[in-house]
């Protein structure tokens, strides 16, 4: 909430604990975003993390939510993850995000989403980069400019 209090003037509208139904690899699944905000008529879905460390369970928790978020972005709905920078620094978050995405079973799930031409087009619009598979997505996220489109470390 502190993050949004600092940003209030930027948003047209904010809804907290916003439920969304998504299609992930052919199944309808639910996802609750911490907030959905509208800026200039465009909605952005937010996931806020105040983790004190990246723990043994964090990779699985991250992958479970991020797969749904990738499906959301593949449908043209931007998602922004905001980490509390007083608890986890940028380098730590980025390293762990990239490591979590590299898990082979998870990469296959991401590839299933990215095999659709529409999904690749939406991600290209969002990331300003060609992303045809999980390998290219991971490579793109190594670039700070691309990483910052999806992930923010708030001070």
Short mmCIF file of C-alpha atoms in Angstrom, two decimals, residues 1 12-13 24 26-27 37 41 67 73 75-76 88 90 109 116 121 123 136-137:
data_model
loop_
_atom_site.label_atom_id
_atom_site.label_comp_id
_atom_site.label_asym_id
_atom_site.label_seq_id
_atom_site.Cartn_x
_atom_site.Cartn_y
_atom_site.Cartn_z
CA UNK A 1 0.00 0.00 0.00
CA UNK A 12 -6.82 7.26 -12.88
CA UNK A 13 -8.30 4.37 -10.88
CA UNK A 24 -3.27 -20.90 -19.18
CA UNK A 26 -5.98 -24.46 -22.32
CA UNK A 27 -7.31 -24.26 -18.75
CA UNK A 37 -4.51 0.38 -11.92
CA UNK A 41 -7.44 4.21 -19.92
CA UNK A 67 2.99 -18.43 -15.57
CA UNK A 73 0.71 -10.44 -20.94
CA UNK A 75 -3.35 -11.51 -24.08
CA UNK A 76 -2.22 -7.89 -24.05
CA UNK A 88 15.62 -7.54 -1.47
CA UNK A 90 17.70 -5.52 -7.50
CA UNK A 109 4.95 -24.43 -19.81
CA UNK A 116 0.72 -18.84 -30.27
CA UNK A 121 2.87 -10.35 -30.93
CA UNK A 123 4.82 -9.72 -25.89
CA UNK A 136 14.39 -15.78 -25.85
CA UNK A 137 12.27 -14.51 -22.96
#
